[in-house]
């Protein structure tokens, strides 16, 4: 059953229309939810139906109804941003089509249920499948494997991008052989939690379980990696010696956490954070008598340090710059983030780095020497110092590899070799809100979006990228969000930075707002993401006298 406005068969009172019907083995609920005049043009409204919540949307004179909670983390979409035919989550930027409920941008996997809407004597009536109303989400229909379809598509990489690509291929009708290769010894999981919740249970964070892949004939090869791609013979070689003849390939191999070449970096307690095993190893070494040093002030480093608060005796962050997150948020916000950590007892050694790691006779880390010669006692060190891309297996394949290991793609995520696509961390792909200039961006939601777009284009359903980067972090219960792209020339902060209730506007040299960040001011970043996705432009002159006039 589709969702949208249809003509009622008869006029009935509100009380008479409240009923549950059975049809084709399904249980439905139907009721009047509000007056027609309660929702204006280009407006969203959350209404109750049989104890559940439905999101009504009116655009271009048409009423539609979908689920009201984002399928990612359950944010109320009625508090999000309404775009052109879609609604964007206020927390993490996922987008859902307001007519079909289908997920169009990420993070997340599932789509929203959509419900039938009618207007009867000035009242809006919604009819919903009870199971979908209660679940608040749905999986799209997947194509069945057909033996007569002799095509083979291979997805290399079991991260968020590869997982979405494989699933989307089946959703979009691919009935050939589909192989998903993951170098980690497990099914794809939610990698976001690796640095945010080091004690997570892997089984509970799998994106899909084993039954899902089996049911939809997606072959999963885990603990195996690609070692050679022969684009002439269209053959992929794996680390276990297995060879696969392919028709099309999606490369989403991601990146490996970088360990700096510092004396002693091979000591047992010097760790990185990229995988479940990494998180498990760090978490096992924490304790109320332990001293922790985090090298690097990236999101991963800060999230790991925040997790360690209350689980270790002392936490010290060592960073190169003057404040953390300066490259992303600028000096002022970086300084306030630093204060937030200091309020929790975390110490900083900035404008510095680690000169060497000092170990004991058992090969275990016991101290670090920083650049000024000072010695810090330490039981475990976490390096949050960047990553290198997993693309070396492509050497000699004919696929163009940039110096940093990234792969250039066009607007359809196809590389310089026809039939070879790339996405996620490894893709140096067009960024729509930055004049489609190429850039490699390691964001979780963007990686999933790449997987979706690549799947469509692999199937010949031509779809251009319209990338608007969106990322977030949660630090001590405070959500920081950012959307846009580019190096700012000027930053304007509106609100109260001390109270972590602010919006930051990032401007280029011409006064164009190229990015926006916020804390405690949802859904403004999601609103700006939608603004950018529609090709609109905001300038410094538009911020006065009302910096948020563009949202109205």
Coordinates of C-alpha atoms in Angstrom, one line a residue:
X1 CA 0.0 0.0 0.0
X2 CA 1.4 3.4 -1.0
X3 CA 1.1 6.5 1.1
X4 CA -0.5 9.7 0.1
X5 CA -3.9 11.4 -0.3
X6 CA -6.8 9.5 -1.7
X7 CA -10.5 10.2 -1.9
X8 CA -12.7 8.6 0.8
X9 CA -15.3 6.1 -0.3
X10 CA -17.8 7.6 2.1
X11 CA -18.3 10.3 4.7
X12 CA -18.3 9.2 8.3
X13 CA -17.9 10.7 11.7
X14 CA -14.7 10.5 13.6
X15 CA -16.0 8.0 16.1
X16 CA -17.6 5.9 13.4
X17 CA -14.3 5.7 11.5
X18 CA -12.2 4.5 14.4
X19 CA -11.7 0.8 13.7
X20 CA -9.4 -2.1 13.1
X21 CA -9.8 -4.0 9.9
X22 CA -8.4 -7.3 8.7
X23 CA -7.4 -7.5 5.1
X24 CA -5.3 -10.0 3.2
X25 CA -4.1 -11.4 6.5
X26 CA -2.8 -8.0 7.7
X27 CA -4.1 -6.0 10.7
X28 CA -4.8 -2.4 10.0
X29 CA -5.7 0.6 12.1
X30 CA -7.6 3.7 10.8
X31 CA -8.6 6.9 12.5
X32 CA -9.0 10.6 12.1
X33 CA -5.9 12.3 13.4
X34 CA -6.5 16.1 13.0
X35 CA -8.4 18.7 11.1
X36 CA -7.2 19.6 7.6
X37 CA -6.6 23.2 8.7
X38 CA -4.2 22.0 11.5
X39 CA -1.4 21.6 8.9
X40 CA -0.3 24.3 6.6
X41 CA 1.5 24.1 3.2
X42 CA 5.2 23.0 3.6
X43 CA 4.7 21.9 7.1
X44 CA 5.2 18.8 9.2
X45 CA 3.0 17.6 12.1
X46 CA 3.4 14.6 14.4
X47 CA 0.0 13.1 15.2
X48 CA -1.1 10.1 17.3
X49 CA -2.6 7.0 15.8
X50 CA -3.5 4.0 18.0
X51 CA -0.8 4.8 20.5
X52 CA 1.9 5.4 17.8
X53 CA 3.2 8.5 16.1
X54 CA 2.8 9.4 12.5
X55 CA 4.4 12.3 10.6
X56 CA 2.1 14.2 8.4
X57 CA 3.6 16.3 5.7
X58 CA 2.0 18.8 3.3
X59 CA 3.9 19.9 0.3
X60 CA 2.6 21.2 -3.1
X61 CA -0.9 20.8 -1.8
X62 CA -0.4 17.0 -1.2
X63 CA -0.7 15.3 2.2
X64 CA 1.5 12.3 3.0
X65 CA 2.2 10.3 6.1
X66 CA 5.3 8.3 7.2
X67 CA 6.8 7.1 10.5
X68 CA 7.9 9.9 12.8
X69 CA 11.2 8.4 14.2
X70 CA 14.5 8.2 12.4
X71 CA 15.4 4.6 11.9
X72 CA 19.0 5.3 12.9
X73 CA 18.7 6.4 16.6
X74 CA 15.1 7.3 17.0
X75 CA 15.2 11.1 16.7
X76 CA 11.8 12.7 16.2
X77 CA 11.6 13.7 12.6
X78 CA 8.9 16.3 13.4
X79 CA 11.7 18.3 15.0
X80 CA 14.0 17.8 11.9
X81 CA 14.3 19.7 8.6
X82 CA 11.8 19.5 5.8
X83 CA 13.4 19.6 2.4
X84 CA 12.0 19.2 -1.1
X85 CA 10.1 15.9 -0.8
X86 CA 12.2 14.6 2.1
X87 CA 12.7 15.1 5.8
X88 CA 16.2 15.2 7.4
X89 CA 16.9 13.9 10.9
X90 CA 17.9 16.6 13.4
X91 CA 20.6 14.5 15.1
X92 CA 22.7 12.8 12.4
X93 CA 21.4 14.0 9.0
X94 CA 19.6 10.9 7.6
X95 CA 17.0 11.7 5.0
X96 CA 13.7 10.0 4.2
X97 CA 11.4 10.5 1.2
X98 CA 8.1 12.0 2.5
X99 CA 6.0 10.0 0.0
X100 CA 7.6 6.5 0.1
X101 CA 9.4 6.6 3.4
X102 CA 12.5 5.3 1.6
X103 CA 15.9 6.3 3.1
X104 CA 17.8 8.6 0.7
X105 CA 20.7 9.8 2.8
X106 CA 22.4 8.3 5.8
X107 CA 23.3 7.1 8.5
X108 CA 21.0 4.2 9.1
X109 CA 19.8 1.3 7.0
X110 CA 16.0 0.9 7.3
X111 CA 13.3 3.0 5.6
X112 CA 10.2 4.4 7.2
X113 CA 6.7 2.9 6.9
X114 CA 4.3 5.0 4.8
X115 CA 0.6 5.2 5.4
X116 CA -2.6 6.0 3.5
X117 CA -4.0 9.5 4.0
X118 CA -7.5 10.7 3.2
X119 CA -9.5 13.8 3.9
X120 CA -13.1 13.4 4.9
X121 CA -15.3 16.5 5.7
X122 CA -12.3 18.6 6.6
X123 CA -10.7 15.9 8.8
X124 CA -7.5 14.0 8.0
X125 CA -7.7 10.2 8.3
X126 CA -4.7 7.9 8.3
X127 CA -4.8 4.1 7.7
X128 CA -1.7 2.1 8.7
X129 CA -0.6 -1.5 8.9
X130 CA -0.5 -2.1 12.7
X131 CA 2.8 -4.0 12.6
X132 CA 4.6 -1.1 10.7
X133 CA 3.1 1.5 12.9
X134 CA 4.5 -0.3 16.0
X135 CA 7.9 -1.1 14.4
X136 CA 8.4 2.4 13.1
X137 CA 10.7 1.1 10.3
X138 CA 10.8 -1.3 7.4
X139 CA 13.2 -3.1 5.2
X140 CA 12.7 -2.5 1.5
X141 CA 11.8 -5.5 -0.7
X142 CA 14.9 -7.4 -1.9
X143 CA 15.2 -9.1 -5.3
X144 CA 15.6 -12.9 -5.3
X145 CA 18.6 -14.6 -6.8
X146 CA 17.9 -15.9 -10.3
X147 CA 20.2 -18.7 -11.5
X148 CA 19.6 -17.6 -15.1
X149 CA 21.2 -14.2 -14.3
X150 CA 24.9 -15.1 -14.8
X151 CA 26.2 -11.7 -13.8
X152 CA 28.6 -11.4 -10.8
X153 CA 29.0 -8.2 -8.8
X154 CA 31.7 -8.0 -6.1
X155 CA 31.7 -5.6 -3.2
X156 CA 35.2 -5.3 -1.7
X157 CA 34.9 -4.0 1.9
X158 CA 32.7 -4.9 4.8
X159 CA 32.4 -1.4 6.3
X160 CA 29.3 0.8 6.1
X161 CA 29.7 1.6 2.4
X162 CA 30.1 -2.0 1.3
X163 CA 27.2 -3.2 3.4
X164 CA 24.8 -0.6 2.0
X165 CA 26.0 -1.2 -1.5
X166 CA 25.3 -4.9 -1.3
X167 CA 21.9 -4.4 0.3
X168 CA 21.0 -1.7 -2.2
X169 CA 21.9 -3.9 -5.2
X170 CA 19.3 -6.4 -4.1
X171 CA 16.8 -3.7 -3.3
X172 CA 17.2 -2.2 -6.7
X173 CA 16.6 -5.6 -8.5
X174 CA 20.0 -7.2 -9.0
X175 CA 19.4 -11.0 -9.3
X176 CA 22.9 -12.2 -10.2
X177 CA 25.6 -13.5 -7.9
X178 CA 26.6 -11.0 -5.2
X179 CA 29.7 -11.4 -3.1
X180 CA 30.7 -9.2 -0.1
X181 CA 34.3 -9.4 1.0
X182 CA 35.3 -8.3 4.5
X183 CA 38.9 -8.4 5.7
X184 CA 37.7 -8.4 9.3
X185 CA 36.7 -11.8 10.7
X186 CA 33.0 -10.7 11.2
X187 CA 30.0 -9.4 9.4
X188 CA 29.6 -5.6 8.9
X189 CA 29.0 -3.7 12.1
X190 CA 28.4 -0.2 13.3
X191 CA 31.9 1.2 13.3
X192 CA 30.8 4.5 14.9
X193 CA 30.8 2.9 18.3
X194 CA 34.5 1.8 18.2
X195 CA 35.7 5.0 19.7
X196 CA 32.5 6.0 21.5
X197 CA 31.7 2.9 23.5
X198 CA 34.8 0.6 23.7
X199 CA 32.9 -2.1 25.6
X200 CA 30.2 -2.7 23.0
X201 CA 29.0 -6.2 22.2
X202 CA 29.7 -7.0 18.5
X203 CA 26.6 -9.2 18.0
X204 CA 24.4 -6.3 19.1
X205 CA 26.1 -3.9 16.7
X206 CA 26.0 -5.9 13.5
X207 CA 24.3 -4.0 10.7
X208 CA 22.5 -7.2 9.6
X209 CA 22.7 -10.7 11.0
X210 CA 23.9 -13.8 9.2
X211 CA 20.3 -14.9 8.4
X212 CA 19.8 -11.6 6.5
X213 CA 22.7 -12.2 4.1
X214 CA 21.7 -15.9 3.7
X215 CA 18.1 -15.1 3.0
X216 CA 19.0 -12.7 0.3
X217 CA 21.8 -14.7 -1.3
X218 CA 24.5 -12.3 -0.5
X219 CA 27.7 -14.4 -0.2
X220 CA 29.8 -13.1 2.7
X221 CA 33.5 -13.9 2.7
X222 CA 34.9 -12.8 6.1
X223 CA 38.5 -12.7 7.3
X224 CA 39.5 -12.5 3.7
X225 CA 40.9 -9.5 1.7
X226 CA 41.5 -8.7 -1.9
X227 CA 45.1 -9.1 -3.1
X228 CA 44.9 -8.4 -6.8
X229 CA 42.5 -7.0 -9.3
X230 CA 43.0 -7.9 -13.0
X231 CA 40.8 -5.5 -14.9
X232 CA 41.8 -7.0 -18.3
X233 CA 40.5 -10.5 -17.4
X234 CA 37.9 -9.1 -14.9
X235 CA 39.2 -11.4 -12.2
X236 CA 39.7 -10.7 -8.5
X237 CA 42.2 -12.7 -6.4
X238 CA 41.7 -13.0 -2.6
X239 CA 44.1 -13.7 0.2
X240 CA 42.9 -17.3 0.5
X241 CA 43.8 -18.0 -3.1
X242 CA 40.2 -17.9 -4.3
X243 CA 39.6 -16.1 -7.7
X244 CA 36.3 -14.5 -8.7
X245 CA 35.4 -13.6 -12.3
X246 CA 33.3 -10.4 -12.0
X247 CA 31.2 -8.2 -14.1
X248 CA 31.4 -5.1 -11.9
X249 CA 33.2 -4.3 -8.7
X250 CA 32.6 -1.8 -5.9
X251 CA 35.8 -0.9 -3.9
X252 CA 35.0 0.3 -0.4
X253 CA 38.1 -1.1 1.4
X254 CA 38.3 1.8 3.9
X255 CA 41.4 2.7 5.9
X256 CA 43.8 1.4 8.5
X257 CA 44.5 3.3 11.7
X258 CA 48.0 4.8 11.4
X259 CA 50.7 4.0 14.0
X260 CA 53.4 6.7 13.9
X261 CA 56.9 5.6 13.5
X262 CA 58.1 6.6 16.9
X263 CA 60.6 4.7 19.0
X264 CA 58.8 2.1 21.1
X265 CA 55.5 2.3 19.2
X266 CA 55.5 -1.5 18.9
X267 CA 55.2 -1.9 22.7
X268 CA 52.2 -4.0 23.8
X269 CA 50.2 -1.2 25.3
X270 CA 50.5 1.2 22.4
X271 CA 47.1 0.9 20.6
X272 CA 45.0 2.3 17.8
X273 CA 41.2 2.5 17.4
X274 CA 39.7 1.3 14.2
X275 CA 38.1 -2.1 14.7
X276 CA 36.1 -4.1 17.3
X277 CA 39.3 -5.9 18.3
X278 CA 41.1 -2.6 18.8
X279 CA 38.3 -1.3 21.1
X280 CA 38.2 -4.6 23.0
X281 CA 42.0 -4.4 23.6
X282 CA 42.0 -0.9 24.9
X283 CA 38.9 -1.4 27.1
X284 CA 40.6 -4.5 28.7
X285 CA 43.5 -2.4 29.9
X286 CA 41.5 0.3 31.6
X287 CA 41.2 0.5 35.4
X288 CA 40.9 3.0 38.3
X289 CA 44.7 2.6 38.8
X290 CA 45.7 3.2 35.2
X291 CA 47.1 6.2 33.5
X292 CA 46.0 6.8 29.9
X293 CA 47.6 8.9 27.2
X294 CA 45.8 9.8 24.0
X295 CA 48.0 11.0 21.2
X296 CA 46.0 13.2 18.8
X297 CA 43.1 15.6 19.1
X298 CA 40.9 14.1 16.3
X299 CA 37.3 13.0 16.9
X300 CA 38.5 9.5 17.5
X301 CA 41.1 10.6 20.0
X302 CA 38.7 12.8 21.9
X303 CA 35.9 10.3 21.9
X304 CA 38.2 7.7 23.3
X305 CA 39.4 10.1 26.0
X306 CA 35.9 10.9 26.9
X307 CA 35.0 7.2 27.2
X308 CA 38.0 6.7 29.5
X309 CA 36.8 9.3 32.0
X310 CA 35.7 7.5 35.2
X311 CA 37.4 4.3 34.0
X312 CA 41.0 5.3 34.5
X313 CA 43.0 7.2 37.2
X314 CA 44.5 9.9 34.9
X315 CA 43.9 10.8 31.2
X316 CA 46.2 13.1 29.3
X317 CA 45.7 14.2 25.7
X318 CA 48.8 15.1 23.7
X319 CA 48.2 17.2 20.6
X320 CA 50.2 19.2 18.0
X321 CA 48.0 22.4 17.8
X322 CA 46.9 24.9 20.3
X323 CA 43.4 23.5 20.8
X324 CA 41.6 20.2 19.8
X325 CA 39.4 20.1 16.7
X326 CA 40.8 23.3 15.4
X327 CA 40.8 22.1 11.8
X328 CA 37.1 21.2 12.0
X329 CA 35.6 23.8 14.3
X330 CA 38.1 26.6 14.6
X331 CA 39.9 28.1 17.6
X332 CA 37.0 29.4 19.6
X333 CA 35.0 26.2 19.6
X334 CA 38.2 24.1 20.0
X335 CA 39.1 26.1 23.1
X336 CA 35.6 25.5 24.6
X337 CA 35.8 21.7 23.8
X338 CA 39.2 21.8 25.6
X339 CA 37.5 23.4 28.6
X340 CA 34.8 20.8 28.6
X341 CA 37.4 18.0 28.9
X342 CA 39.3 19.9 31.6
X343 CA 36.1 20.2 33.6
X344 CA 36.1 16.4 33.6
X345 CA 39.6 16.2 34.9
X346 CA 41.3 15.5 31.5
X347 CA 44.8 17.1 31.1
X348 CA 46.2 18.5 27.9
X349 CA 49.7 18.8 26.6
X350 CA 49.3 20.9 23.5
X351 CA 51.8 22.2 20.9
X352 CA 53.6 19.0 21.5
X353 CA 53.9 15.3 20.6
X354 CA 55.5 12.1 21.8
X355 CA 59.2 11.7 21.2
X356 CA 59.5 8.1 22.3
X357 CA 57.7 5.3 24.1
X358 CA 59.5 3.8 27.1
X359 CA 58.9 0.1 27.9
X360 CA 59.8 -2.3 30.6
X361 CA 61.6 -5.7 30.4
X362 CA 58.4 -7.4 29.4
X363 CA 57.9 -5.2 26.4
X364 CA 55.1 -3.2 28.0
X365 CA 54.6 0.5 27.9
X366 CA 55.3 2.3 31.2
X367 CA 56.1 5.9 30.2
X368 CA 56.3 8.4 27.3
X369 CA 58.7 11.2 26.6
X370 CA 57.1 14.2 25.1
X371 CA 58.9 16.7 22.8
X372 CA 60.1 19.0 25.6
X373 CA 61.8 16.1 27.3
X374 CA 59.2 15.6 30.1
X375 CA 58.3 12.0 31.1
X376 CA 54.7 10.9 31.6
X377 CA 53.9 7.7 33.4
X378 CA 51.4 5.7 31.3
X379 CA 49.8 2.3 31.2
X380 CA 48.1 2.5 27.9
X381 CA 48.4 4.9 24.9
X382 CA 45.8 5.3 22.2
X383 CA 47.0 6.8 18.9
X384 CA 44.4 8.8 17.1
X385 CA 46.7 10.0 14.5
X386 CA 45.0 9.4 11.2
X387 CA 44.8 6.5 8.8
X388 CA 46.1 5.0 5.6
X389 CA 43.9 3.7 2.8
X390 CA 43.6 0.1 1.8
X391 CA 44.2 0.4 -1.9
X392 CA 47.7 -1.0 -2.4
X393 CA 46.2 -4.2 -3.9
X394 CA 45.2 -2.2 -6.9
X395 CA 48.7 -1.5 -8.0
X396 CA 49.1 -2.7 -11.6
X397 CA 45.4 -3.0 -12.1
X398 CA 45.1 0.1 -14.2
X399 CA 42.9 1.9 -11.6
X400 CA 44.5 5.3 -11.0
X401 CA 45.7 5.6 -7.4
X402 CA 46.5 9.0 -6.0
X403 CA 49.6 9.6 -3.8
X404 CA 47.5 9.4 -0.6
X405 CA 46.0 6.1 -1.8
X406 CA 42.6 7.5 -2.8
X407 CA 40.8 6.8 -6.0
X408 CA 39.3 9.5 -8.3
X409 CA 35.7 8.9 -9.3
X410 CA 33.2 10.7 -11.5
X411 CA 29.7 11.9 -10.4
X412 CA 28.6 8.2 -10.6
X413 CA 31.4 6.9 -8.4
X414 CA 33.0 5.1 -11.4
X415 CA 36.8 5.1 -11.5
X416 CA 38.9 5.5 -14.6
X417 CA 38.2 1.9 -15.4
X418 CA 34.8 1.1 -16.7
X419 CA 32.8 -1.1 -14.3
X420 CA 35.0 -0.4 -11.3
X421 CA 33.4 1.8 -8.7
X422 CA 34.7 3.2 -5.5
X423 CA 33.2 4.8 -2.4
X424 CA 33.7 5.5 1.3
X425 CA 37.1 6.6 2.7
X426 CA 39.0 5.6 -0.5
X427 CA 36.9 7.6 -2.9
X428 CA 38.2 11.0 -4.0
X429 CA 34.7 11.9 -5.2
X430 CA 32.8 15.1 -6.2
X431 CA 31.4 17.2 -3.4
X432 CA 28.2 18.8 -4.6
X433 CA 28.2 21.7 -2.1
X434 CA 31.8 22.5 -3.1
X435 CA 31.2 22.9 -6.8
X436 CA 31.7 19.2 -7.3
X437 CA 35.4 19.4 -6.6
X438 CA 37.0 16.1 -5.7
X439 CA 37.7 15.3 -2.1
X440 CA 38.2 12.2 0.0
X441 CA 36.1 12.4 3.1
X442 CA 36.0 9.8 5.8
X443 CA 32.5 10.2 7.2
X444 CA 30.3 7.3 8.2
X445 CA 27.0 8.6 6.7
X446 CA 28.7 9.7 3.5
X447 CA 30.2 6.2 3.1
X448 CA 26.7 4.7 3.3
X449 CA 25.4 7.3 0.8
X450 CA 28.2 6.3 -1.6
X451 CA 27.2 2.7 -1.3
X452 CA 23.6 3.5 -2.3
X453 CA 24.6 5.7 -5.3
X454 CA 27.2 3.2 -6.5
X455 CA 24.6 0.4 -6.4
X456 CA 22.2 2.4 -8.6
X457 CA 24.9 3.2 -11.2
X458 CA 26.3 -0.3 -11.2
X459 CA 22.8 -1.3 -12.3
X460 CA 22.5 1.3 -15.0
X461 CA 20.0 3.4 -13.0
X462 CA 22.0 6.6 -13.6
X463 CA 22.2 8.7 -10.4
X464 CA 24.6 11.6 -9.8
X465 CA 26.1 12.3 -6.4
X466 CA 24.8 15.3 -4.5
X467 CA 27.2 15.1 -1.6
X468 CA 26.7 17.5 1.4
X469 CA 29.0 16.3 4.1
X470 CA 27.5 15.9 7.6
X471 CA 29.2 14.6 10.7
X472 CA 28.7 14.7 14.4
X473 CA 30.3 13.8 17.7
X474 CA 28.9 13.3 21.2
X475 CA 31.2 14.5 24.0
X476 CA 30.0 14.2 27.6
X477 CA 26.4 14.3 26.5
X478 CA 26.9 17.3 24.3
X479 CA 26.1 16.8 20.6
X480 CA 28.3 18.7 18.1
X481 CA 27.1 18.7 14.5
X482 CA 28.7 20.0 11.3
X483 CA 27.7 20.2 7.7
X484 CA 29.3 21.7 4.6
X485 CA 32.9 21.7 3.3
X486 CA 35.9 24.0 2.9
X487 CA 38.5 26.0 4.7
X488 CA 36.9 29.1 6.3
X489 CA 38.3 32.6 6.0
X490 CA 36.0 33.9 8.8
X491 CA 33.9 32.4 11.5
X492 CA 30.8 34.0 13.0
X493 CA 29.4 32.5 16.3
X494 CA 25.8 33.2 17.3
X495 CA 24.7 32.1 20.8
X496 CA 26.4 31.3 24.0
X497 CA 29.6 29.3 23.6
X498 CA 30.2 29.1 27.3
X499 CA 26.8 27.3 27.8
X500 CA 27.4 25.1 24.7
X501 CA 24.4 26.5 23.0
X502 CA 25.6 28.1 19.7
X503 CA 25.7 28.1 15.9
X504 CA 28.9 28.7 14.0
X505 CA 28.8 30.1 10.5
X506 CA 32.0 29.4 8.4
X507 CA 32.6 31.9 5.6
X508 CA 35.0 31.8 2.7
X509 CA 36.9 34.9 1.5
X510 CA 33.9 36.1 -0.5
X511 CA 31.6 36.0 2.4
X512 CA 29.8 32.8 1.3
X513 CA 28.7 30.5 4.1
X514 CA 30.4 27.2 3.2
X515 CA 29.7 25.3 6.4
X516 CA 27.9 25.4 9.7
X517 CA 28.3 23.8 13.1
X518 CA 26.2 23.8 16.3
X519 CA 25.8 22.5 19.8
X520 CA 22.5 22.5 21.6
X521 CA 20.7 24.2 18.7
X522 CA 19.1 21.4 16.7
X523 CA 17.9 21.3 13.9
X524 CA 19.8 24.2 12.4
X525 CA 22.6 22.1 11.0
X526 CA 20.2 19.7 9.4
X527 CA 18.3 22.7 8.0
X528 CA 21.5 24.1 6.4
X529 CA 22.4 20.6 5.0
X530 CA 19.0 20.6 3.2
X531 CA 19.6 24.2 2.1
X532 CA 22.9 23.2 0.5
X533 CA 21.5 20.1 -1.0
X534 CA 19.0 22.2 -3.0
X535 CA 21.9 24.2 -4.5
X536 CA 21.1 27.3 -2.5
X537 CA 23.7 29.9 -1.3
X538 CA 23.9 31.8 1.9
X539 CA 26.1 34.9 2.3
X540 CA 27.3 37.0 5.2
X541 CA 24.8 39.8 4.3
X542 CA 22.0 37.3 4.7
X543 CA 22.9 36.8 8.4
X544 CA 21.9 40.3 9.4
X545 CA 19.7 41.3 11.2
X546 CA 18.3 37.8 11.6
X547 CA 20.9 35.1 11.1
X548 CA 18.2 32.4 10.8
X549 CA 15.9 34.2 8.3
X550 CA 16.8 31.6 5.7
X551 CA 15.2 28.8 7.8
X552 CA 11.7 30.4 7.6

